[in-house]
PDB file of N, CA, C and O in Angstrom:
ATOM      1  N   MET A   1      -3.038 -22.567 -18.216  1.00  0.00           N
ATOM      2  CA  MET A   1      -3.961 -21.875 -18.147  1.00  0.00           C
ATOM      3  C   MET A   1      -2.681 -20.678 -18.071  1.00  0.00           C
ATOM      4  O   MET A   1      -3.211 -19.403 -18.533  1.00  0.00           O
ATOM      5  N   TRP A   2      -1.614 -20.716 -18.171  1.00  0.00           N
ATOM      6  CA  TRP A   2      -0.885 -20.066 -17.872  1.00  0.00           C
ATOM      7  C   TRP A   2       0.030 -19.916 -19.384  1.00  0.00           C
ATOM      8  O   TRP A   2      -0.251 -20.968 -20.101  1.00  0.00           O
ATOM      9  N   ASN A   3       0.493 -18.201 -19.684  1.00  0.00           N
ATOM     10  CA  ASN A   3       1.031 -18.141 -20.974  1.00  0.00           C
ATOM     11  C   ASN A   3      -0.395 -18.073 -21.834  1.00  0.00           C
ATOM     12  O   ASN A   3      -0.052 -18.355 -23.754  1.00  0.00           O
ATOM     13  N   LYS A   4      -1.962 -18.298 -21.867  1.00  0.00           N
ATOM     14  CA  LYS A   4      -2.816 -18.589 -22.755  1.00  0.00           C
ATOM     15  C   LYS A   4      -2.964 -16.623 -23.616  1.00  0.00           C
ATOM     16  O   LYS A   4      -2.633 -16.074 -22.095  1.00  0.00           O
ATOM     17  N   PRO A   5      -2.903 -16.590 -24.174  1.00  0.00           N
ATOM     18  CA  PRO A   5      -3.726 -15.132 -24.784  1.00  0.00           C
ATOM     19  C   PRO A   5      -4.912 -14.482 -23.893  1.00  0.00           C
ATOM     20  O   PRO A   5      -5.706 -15.453 -23.821  1.00  0.00           O
ATOM     21  N   PRO A   6      -4.646 -13.126 -23.446  1.00  0.00           N
ATOM     22  CA  PRO A   6      -5.516 -12.812 -22.780  1.00  0.00           C
ATOM     23  C   PRO A   6      -6.926 -12.610 -23.710  1.00  0.00           C
ATOM     24  O   PRO A   6      -7.158 -13.538 -24.759  1.00  0.00           O
ATOM     25  N   PRO A   7      -8.275 -13.387 -23.127  1.00  0.00           N
ATOM     26  CA  PRO A   7      -9.513 -12.945 -23.518  1.00  0.00           C
ATOM     27  C   PRO A   7     -10.166 -11.393 -24.203  1.00  0.00           C
ATOM     28  O   PRO A   7      -9.094 -10.679 -24.342  1.00  0.00           O
ATOM     29  N   ALA A   8     -10.925 -12.197 -25.638  1.00  0.00           N
ATOM     30  CA  ALA A   8     -11.151 -10.449 -26.288  1.00  0.00           C
ATOM     31  C   ALA A   8     -11.700  -9.810 -25.586  1.00  0.00           C
ATOM     32  O   ALA A   8     -12.679  -9.913 -24.576  1.00  0.00           O
ATOM     33  N   GLY A   9     -11.791  -7.886 -25.794  1.00  0.00           N
ATOM     34  CA  GLY A   9     -11.570  -7.033 -25.511  1.00  0.00           C
ATOM     35  C   GLY A   9     -10.757  -6.832 -23.498  1.00  0.00           C
ATOM     36  O   GLY A   9     -11.204  -5.886 -23.015  1.00  0.00           O
ATOM     37  N   TYR A  10      -9.989  -7.478 -23.361  1.00  0.00           N
ATOM     38  CA  TYR A  10      -9.003  -7.459 -22.075  1.00  0.00           C
ATOM     39  C   TYR A  10      -8.463  -6.291 -22.722  1.00  0.00           C
ATOM     40  O   TYR A  10      -7.652  -6.222 -23.058  1.00  0.00           O
ATOM     41  N   THR A  11      -8.107  -5.595 -21.586  1.00  0.00           N
ATOM     42  CA  THR A  11      -8.523  -4.425 -20.671  1.00  0.00           C
ATOM     43  C   THR A  11      -6.919  -4.534 -20.012  1.00  0.00           C
ATOM     44  O   THR A  11      -7.047  -4.516 -18.869  1.00  0.00           O
ATOM     45  N   ALA A  12      -5.602  -4.141 -19.762  1.00  0.00           N
ATOM     46  CA  ALA A  12      -4.747  -4.576 -18.571  1.00  0.00           C
ATOM     47  C   ALA A  12      -4.157  -3.402 -18.233  1.00  0.00           C
ATOM     48  O   ALA A  12      -4.924  -2.561 -18.654  1.00  0.00           O
ATOM     49  N   ASN A  13      -4.821  -3.486 -16.730  1.00  0.00           N
ATOM     50  CA  ASN A  13      -3.874  -2.720 -15.930  1.00  0.00           C
ATOM     51  C   ASN A  13      -2.750  -1.697 -15.928  1.00  0.00           C
ATOM     52  O   ASN A  13      -2.390  -2.823 -16.876  1.00  0.00           O
ATOM     53  N   PRO A  14      -2.786  -0.304 -15.922  1.00  0.00           N
ATOM     54  CA  PRO A  14      -1.476   0.034 -16.269  1.00  0.00           C
ATOM     55  C   PRO A  14      -0.662  -0.360 -15.689  1.00  0.00           C
ATOM     56  O   PRO A  14      -0.718  -1.015 -14.017  1.00  0.00           O
ATOM     57  N   PRO A  15       0.962  -0.590 -15.851  1.00  0.00           N
ATOM     58  CA  PRO A  15       1.796  -0.709 -14.698  1.00  0.00           C
ATOM     59  C   PRO A  15       2.210  -0.410 -13.703  1.00  0.00           C
ATOM     60  O   PRO A  15       1.403   1.383 -13.365  1.00  0.00           O
ATOM     61  N   VAL A  16       2.828  -0.347 -12.931  1.00  0.00           N
ATOM     62  CA  VAL A  16       3.821   0.184 -11.430  1.00  0.00           C
ATOM     63  C   VAL A  16       4.491   1.533 -11.301  1.00  0.00           C
ATOM     64  O   VAL A  16       4.686   1.922 -12.805  1.00  0.00           O
ATOM     65  N   GLN A  17       3.646   2.399 -11.060  1.00  0.00           N
ATOM     66  CA  GLN A  17       4.682   3.493 -10.482  1.00  0.00           C
ATOM     67  C   GLN A  17       5.696   3.541  -9.479  1.00  0.00           C
ATOM     68  O   GLN A  17       5.276   2.951  -8.508  1.00  0.00           O
ATOM     69  N   LEU A  18       6.683   3.524  -9.324  1.00  0.00           N
ATOM     70  CA  LEU A  18       7.636   3.559  -8.488  1.00  0.00           C
ATOM     71  C   LEU A  18       7.802   5.165  -7.777  1.00  0.00           C
ATOM     72  O   LEU A  18       8.028   6.212  -8.973  1.00  0.00           O
ATOM     73  N   SER A  19       8.087   5.416  -6.522  1.00  0.00           N
ATOM     74  CA  SER A  19       8.235   6.404  -5.860  1.00  0.00           C
ATOM     75  C   SER A  19       8.990   6.559  -4.801  1.00  0.00           C
ATOM     76  O   SER A  19       9.010   5.026  -3.809  1.00  0.00           O
ATOM     77  N   ALA A  20       9.173   6.865  -3.927  1.00  0.00           N
ATOM     78  CA  ALA A  20       9.238   7.374  -2.242  1.00  0.00           C
ATOM     79  C   ALA A  20       8.540   8.505  -1.881  1.00  0.00           C
ATOM     80  O   ALA A  20       8.603   9.437  -2.231  1.00  0.00           O
ATOM     81  N   SER A  21       7.939   8.415  -0.192  1.00  0.00           N
ATOM     82  CA  SER A  21       8.522   8.890   0.393  1.00  0.00           C
ATOM     83  C   SER A  21       9.161   9.152   1.721  1.00  0.00           C
ATOM     84  O   SER A  21       8.759   8.415   2.566  1.00  0.00           O
ATOM     85  N   GLY A  22       9.936  10.020   1.858  1.00  0.00           N
ATOM     86  CA  GLY A  22      10.657  10.436   3.239  1.00  0.00           C
ATOM     87  C   GLY A  22      11.552   9.385   2.685  1.00  0.00           C
ATOM     88  O   GLY A  22      12.076   8.480   1.747  1.00  0.00           O
ATOM     89  N   ASP A  23      11.317   8.018   4.005  1.00  0.00           N
ATOM     90  CA  ASP A  23      12.215   7.014   3.647  1.00  0.00           C
ATOM     91  C   ASP A  23      11.976   5.314   3.354  1.00  0.00           C
ATOM     92  O   ASP A  23      12.083   4.749   3.427  1.00  0.00           O
ATOM     93  N   ALA A  24      10.370   5.791   2.855  1.00  0.00           N
ATOM     94  CA  ALA A  24       9.255   4.631   2.524  1.00  0.00           C
ATOM     95  C   ALA A  24       9.378   4.880   1.254  1.00  0.00           C
ATOM     96  O   ALA A  24       9.714   5.728   0.178  1.00  0.00           O
ATOM     97  N   HIS A  25       9.695   3.171   0.377  1.00  0.00           N
ATOM     98  CA  HIS A  25       9.893   3.105  -1.159  1.00  0.00           C
ATOM     99  C   HIS A  25       7.897   2.869  -1.534  1.00  0.00           C
ATOM    100  O   HIS A  25       7.587   2.067  -0.372  1.00  0.00           O
ATOM    101  N   LEU A  26       7.609   2.903  -2.508  1.00  0.00           N
ATOM    102  CA  LEU A  26       6.123   2.790  -2.628  1.00  0.00           C
ATOM    103  C   LEU A  26       5.846   2.224  -3.794  1.00  0.00           C
ATOM    104  O   LEU A  26       6.856   2.780  -5.090  1.00  0.00           O
ATOM    105  N   ALA A  27       4.981   1.803  -4.590  1.00  0.00           N
ATOM    106  CA  ALA A  27       4.499   0.796  -5.562  1.00  0.00           C
ATOM    107  C   ALA A  27       3.189   0.534  -5.945  1.00  0.00           C
ATOM    108  O   ALA A  27       1.922   0.330  -5.233  1.00  0.00           O
ATOM    109  N   VAL A  28       2.918   1.673  -6.459  1.00  0.00           N
ATOM    110  CA  VAL A  28       1.044   1.950  -6.851  1.00  0.00           C
ATOM    111  C   VAL A  28       1.264   1.892  -8.639  1.00  0.00           C
ATOM    112  O   VAL A  28       1.482   2.414  -9.152  1.00  0.00           O
ATOM    113  N   GLN A  29      -0.544   0.747  -8.166  1.00  0.00           N
ATOM    114  CA  GLN A  29      -0.408   0.653  -9.894  1.00  0.00           C
ATOM    115  C   GLN A  29      -2.098   0.876  -9.413  1.00  0.00           C
ATOM    116  O   GLN A  29      -3.240   0.588  -8.823  1.00  0.00           O
ATOM    117  N   PRO A  30      -2.404   2.318 -10.663  1.00  0.00           N
ATOM    118  CA  PRO A  30      -3.656   2.702 -10.759  1.00  0.00           C
ATOM    119  C   PRO A  30      -4.604   1.071 -11.129  1.00  0.00           C
ATOM    120  O   PRO A  30      -3.675  -0.008 -12.470  1.00  0.00           O
ATOM    121  N   LEU A  31      -5.731   0.753 -11.163  1.00  0.00           N
ATOM    122  CA  LEU A  31      -6.642  -0.569 -11.438  1.00  0.00           C
ATOM    123  C   LEU A  31      -7.385  -0.359 -12.336  1.00  0.00           C
ATOM    124  O   LEU A  31      -8.106   1.373 -11.825  1.00  0.00           O
ATOM    125  N   ALA A  32      -8.520  -0.866 -12.978  1.00  0.00           N
ATOM    126  CA  ALA A  32      -9.405  -0.621 -13.540  1.00  0.00           C
ATOM    127  C   ALA A  32     -10.487   0.175 -12.623  1.00  0.00           C
ATOM    128  O   ALA A  32     -10.967   0.985 -13.099  1.00  0.00           O
ATOM    129  N   GLY A  33     -10.506  -0.096 -11.785  1.00  0.00           N
ATOM    130  CA  GLY A  33     -11.016   0.769 -10.626  1.00  0.00           C
ATOM    131  C   GLY A  33     -10.179   1.004  -9.504  1.00  0.00           C
ATOM    132  O   GLY A  33      -9.914  -0.581  -8.738  1.00  0.00           O
ATOM    133  N   GLY A  34     -10.219   2.403  -8.802  1.00  0.00           N
ATOM    134  CA  GLY A  34      -9.292   2.199  -7.725  1.00  0.00           C
ATOM    135  C   GLY A  34      -7.851   2.248  -7.938  1.00  0.00           C
ATOM    136  O   GLY A  34      -7.345   1.897  -8.830  1.00  0.00           O
ATOM    137  N   GLU A  35      -6.675   1.654  -7.232  1.00  0.00           N
ATOM    138  CA  GLU A  35      -5.807   1.492  -6.943  1.00  0.00           C
ATOM    139  C   GLU A  35      -5.034   0.792  -5.678  1.00  0.00           C
ATOM    140  O   GLU A  35      -5.760   0.471  -5.490  1.00  0.00           O
ATOM    141  N   HIS A  36      -4.119   0.181  -6.469  1.00  0.00           N
ATOM    142  CA  HIS A  36      -3.264  -0.909  -5.153  1.00  0.00           C
ATOM    143  C   HIS A  36      -1.824  -0.608  -5.252  1.00  0.00           C
ATOM    144  O   HIS A  36      -1.394  -0.010  -6.105  1.00  0.00           O
ATOM    145  N   VAL A  37      -1.793  -0.558  -3.692  1.00  0.00           N
ATOM    146  CA  VAL A  37      -0.627   0.357  -3.138  1.00  0.00           C
ATOM    147  C   VAL A  37       0.368  -1.201  -2.611  1.00  0.00           C
ATOM    148  O   VAL A  37      -0.139  -1.648  -1.230  1.00  0.00           O
ATOM    149  N   THR A  38       1.918  -1.001  -2.795  1.00  0.00           N
ATOM    150  CA  THR A  38       2.537  -1.853  -1.508  1.00  0.00           C
ATOM    151  C   THR A  38       3.280  -0.147  -0.894  1.00  0.00           C
ATOM    152  O   THR A  38       4.420   0.177  -1.711  1.00  0.00           O
ATOM    153  N   ALA A  39       3.364  -0.286  -0.001  1.00  0.00           N
ATOM    154  CA  ALA A  39       4.799   0.237   1.043  1.00  0.00           C
ATOM    155  C   ALA A  39       6.025  -0.218   1.735  1.00  0.00           C
ATOM    156  O   ALA A  39       5.446  -1.082   2.375  1.00  0.00           O
ATOM    157  N   TRP A  40       6.983   0.341   1.278  1.00  0.00           N
ATOM    158  CA  TRP A  40       8.339  -0.302   2.052  1.00  0.00           C
ATOM    159  C   TRP A  40       9.472   0.019   2.611  1.00  0.00           C
ATOM    160  O   TRP A  40       9.370   0.853   2.051  1.00  0.00           O
ATOM    161  N   ARG A  41       9.801  -0.160   3.992  1.00  0.00           N
ATOM    162  CA  ARG A  41      10.998   0.409   4.402  1.00  0.00           C
ATOM    163  C   ARG A  41      11.899  -0.843   5.217  1.00  0.00           C
ATOM    164  O   ARG A  41      11.913  -1.411   5.886  1.00  0.00           O
ATOM    165  N   GLU A  42      12.936  -0.199   4.700  1.00  0.00           N
ATOM    166  CA  GLU A  42      14.298  -0.983   5.574  1.00  0.00           C
ATOM    167  C   GLU A  42      15.049  -0.484   6.874  1.00  0.00           C
ATOM    168  O   GLU A  42      15.354   0.904   6.143  1.00  0.00           O
ATOM    169  N   VAL A  43      14.595  -0.982   7.613  1.00  0.00           N
ATOM    170  CA  VAL A  43      15.962  -0.868   8.625  1.00  0.00           C
ATOM    171  C   VAL A  43      16.722  -1.376   9.070  1.00  0.00           C
ATOM    172  O   VAL A  43      15.900  -2.132   8.997  1.00  0.00           O
ATOM    173  N   THR A  44      17.818  -0.470   9.312  1.00  0.00           N
ATOM    174  CA  THR A  44      19.450  -1.754   9.882  1.00  0.00           C
ATOM    175  C   THR A  44      19.597  -1.169  11.296  1.00  0.00           C
ATOM    176  O   THR A  44      19.908   0.033  11.684  1.00  0.00           O
ATOM    177  N   ARG A  45      20.158  -2.097  12.265  1.00  0.00           N
ATOM    178  CA  ARG A  45      19.782  -1.789  13.454  1.00  0.00           C
ATOM    179  C   ARG A  45      21.235  -2.559  13.880  1.00  0.00           C
ATOM    180  O   ARG A  45      21.194  -3.889  13.844  1.00  0.00           O
ATOM    181  N   GLY A  46      22.268  -2.390  14.260  1.00  0.00           N
ATOM    182  CA  GLY A  46      23.148  -3.209  14.526  1.00  0.00           C
ATOM    183  C   GLY A  46      23.538  -3.889  13.571  1.00  0.00           C
ATOM    184  O   GLY A  46      23.917  -3.573  11.824  1.00  0.00           O
ATOM    185  N   GLY A  47      23.467  -5.643  13.933  1.00  0.00           N
ATOM    186  CA  GLY A  47      23.844  -6.502  12.505  1.00  0.00           C
ATOM    187  C   GLY A  47      22.379  -7.011  11.717  1.00  0.00           C
ATOM    188  O   GLY A  47      22.814  -7.862  11.188  1.00  0.00           O
ATOM    189  N   ALA A  48      21.501  -6.365  12.908  1.00  0.00           N
ATOM    190  CA  ALA A  48      20.143  -6.623  12.321  1.00  0.00           C
ATOM    191  C   ALA A  48      19.178  -5.842  10.852  1.00  0.00           C
ATOM    192  O   ALA A  48      19.176  -4.672  10.853  1.00  0.00           O
ATOM    193  N   ARG A  49      18.829  -6.559  10.240  1.00  0.00           N
ATOM    194  CA  ARG A  49      18.196  -5.475   9.105  1.00  0.00           C
ATOM    195  C   ARG A  49      16.483  -6.335   9.330  1.00  0.00           C
ATOM    196  O   ARG A  49      16.486  -6.704   9.258  1.00  0.00           O
ATOM    197  N   THR A  50      15.286  -5.014   9.138  1.00  0.00           N
ATOM    198  CA  THR A  50      14.002  -5.411   9.111  1.00  0.00           C
ATOM    199  C   THR A  50      13.193  -4.640   8.173  1.00  0.00           C
ATOM    200  O   THR A  50      13.742  -4.018   7.797  1.00  0.00           O
ATOM    201  N   LEU A  51      12.653  -5.733   7.213  1.00  0.00           N
ATOM    202  CA  LEU A  51      12.330  -4.935   6.461  1.00  0.00           C
ATOM    203  C   LEU A  51      10.345  -4.647   7.028  1.00  0.00           C
ATOM    204  O   LEU A  51       9.782  -5.674   7.554  1.00  0.00           O
ATOM    205  N   TYR A  52       9.850  -3.285   6.603  1.00  0.00           N
ATOM    206  CA  TYR A  52       8.513  -3.283   7.342  1.00  0.00           C
ATOM    207  C   TYR A  52       7.626  -2.890   5.908  1.00  0.00           C
ATOM    208  O   TYR A  52       8.051  -2.641   5.150  1.00  0.00           O
ATOM    209  N   THR A  53       6.462  -3.720   5.720  1.00  0.00           N
ATOM    210  CA  THR A  53       5.218  -3.827   4.818  1.00  0.00           C
ATOM    211  C   THR A  53       4.384  -3.366   5.594  1.00  0.00           C
ATOM    212  O   THR A  53       3.892  -3.753   6.080  1.00  0.00           O
ATOM    213  N   SER A  54       3.063  -2.392   3.890  1.00  0.00           N
ATOM    214  CA  SER A  54       1.740  -2.361   3.690  1.00  0.00           C
ATOM    215  C   SER A  54       1.022  -2.273   2.462  1.00  0.00           C
ATOM    216  O   SER A  54       2.285  -2.164   1.790  1.00  0.00           O
ATOM    217  N   VAL A  55       0.306  -3.006   2.600  1.00  0.00           N
ATOM    218  CA  VAL A  55      -0.333  -3.341   1.345  1.00  0.00           C
ATOM    219  C   VAL A  55      -1.840  -2.435   1.844  1.00  0.00           C
ATOM    220  O   VAL A  55      -2.262  -2.946   2.971  1.00  0.00           O
ATOM    221  N   ALA A  56      -1.812  -1.610   0.453  1.00  0.00           N
ATOM    222  CA  ALA A  56      -3.599  -1.300   0.813  1.00  0.00           C
ATOM    223  C   ALA A  56      -4.259  -1.065  -1.077  1.00  0.00           C
ATOM    224  O   ALA A  56      -3.408  -0.866  -2.075  1.00  0.00           O
ATOM    225  N   TRP A  57      -4.990  -1.035  -0.913  1.00  0.00           N
ATOM    226  CA  TRP A  57      -6.241  -1.381  -1.993  1.00  0.00           C
ATOM    227  C   TRP A  57      -7.363  -0.321  -1.521  1.00  0.00           C
ATOM    228  O   TRP A  57      -8.040  -0.562  -1.136  1.00  0.00           O
ATOM    229  N   SER A  58      -7.839   0.405  -3.153  1.00  0.00           N
ATOM    230  CA  SER A  58      -8.744   1.310  -2.586  1.00  0.00           C
ATOM    231  C   SER A  58     -10.483   0.823  -4.041  1.00  0.00           C
ATOM    232  O   SER A  58      -9.074   0.649  -5.219  1.00  0.00           O
ATOM    233  N   HIS A  59     -11.542   0.724  -4.099  1.00  0.00           N
ATOM    234  CA  HIS A  59     -12.494   0.705  -5.165  1.00  0.00           C
ATOM    235  C   HIS A  59     -13.537   1.432  -4.463  1.00  0.00           C
ATOM    236  O   HIS A  59     -13.906   0.858  -3.184  1.00  0.00           O
ATOM    237  N   PRO A  60     -14.145   1.703  -5.611  1.00  0.00           N
ATOM    238  CA  PRO A  60     -13.759   2.783  -7.018  1.00  0.00           C
ATOM    239  C   PRO A  60     -13.219   3.026  -7.739  1.00  0.00           C
ATOM    240  O   PRO A  60     -12.249   3.537  -8.128  1.00  0.00           O
ATOM    241  N   GLU A  61     -13.211   4.667  -6.478  1.00  0.00           N
ATOM    242  CA  GLU A  61     -11.467   5.486  -6.503  1.00  0.00           C
ATOM    243  C   GLU A  61     -10.832   5.121  -5.794  1.00  0.00           C
ATOM    244  O   GLU A  61     -10.110   4.276  -5.501  1.00  0.00           O
ATOM    245  N   ARG A  62      -9.201   6.384  -6.709  1.00  0.00           N
ATOM    246  CA  ARG A  62      -8.254   6.135  -5.974  1.00  0.00           C
ATOM    247  C   ARG A  62      -7.904   7.750  -4.877  1.00  0.00           C
ATOM    248  O   ARG A  62      -8.970   8.042  -4.439  1.00  0.00           O
ATOM    249  N   ARG A  63      -7.406   6.742  -3.956  1.00  0.00           N
ATOM    250  CA  ARG A  63      -7.374   7.266  -2.812  1.00  0.00           C
ATOM    251  C   ARG A  63      -5.708   8.589  -3.038  1.00  0.00           C
ATOM    252  O   ARG A  63      -5.067   7.727  -3.435  1.00  0.00           O
ATOM    253  N   ARG A  64      -6.017   9.877  -2.299  1.00  0.00           N
ATOM    254  CA  ARG A  64      -4.666  10.061  -2.574  1.00  0.00           C
ATOM    255  C   ARG A  64      -4.380  11.890  -0.942  1.00  0.00           C
ATOM    256  O   ARG A  64      -5.544  11.479  -0.677  1.00  0.00           O
TER     257      ARG A  64
END
């Protein structure tokens, strides 16, 4: 199943676009219909680090 060529007529999704908004990092990937977004933020308090994440997607339109 892995390393097989894509089927004829397959169109890959565009590459992920990385950006930031304040202290949050964003990975946005436009899809054939809609988009997928992963956001994350790392917070350090004392010797502890916490990673906050959120994942969202839209279909069929992109949300802004």
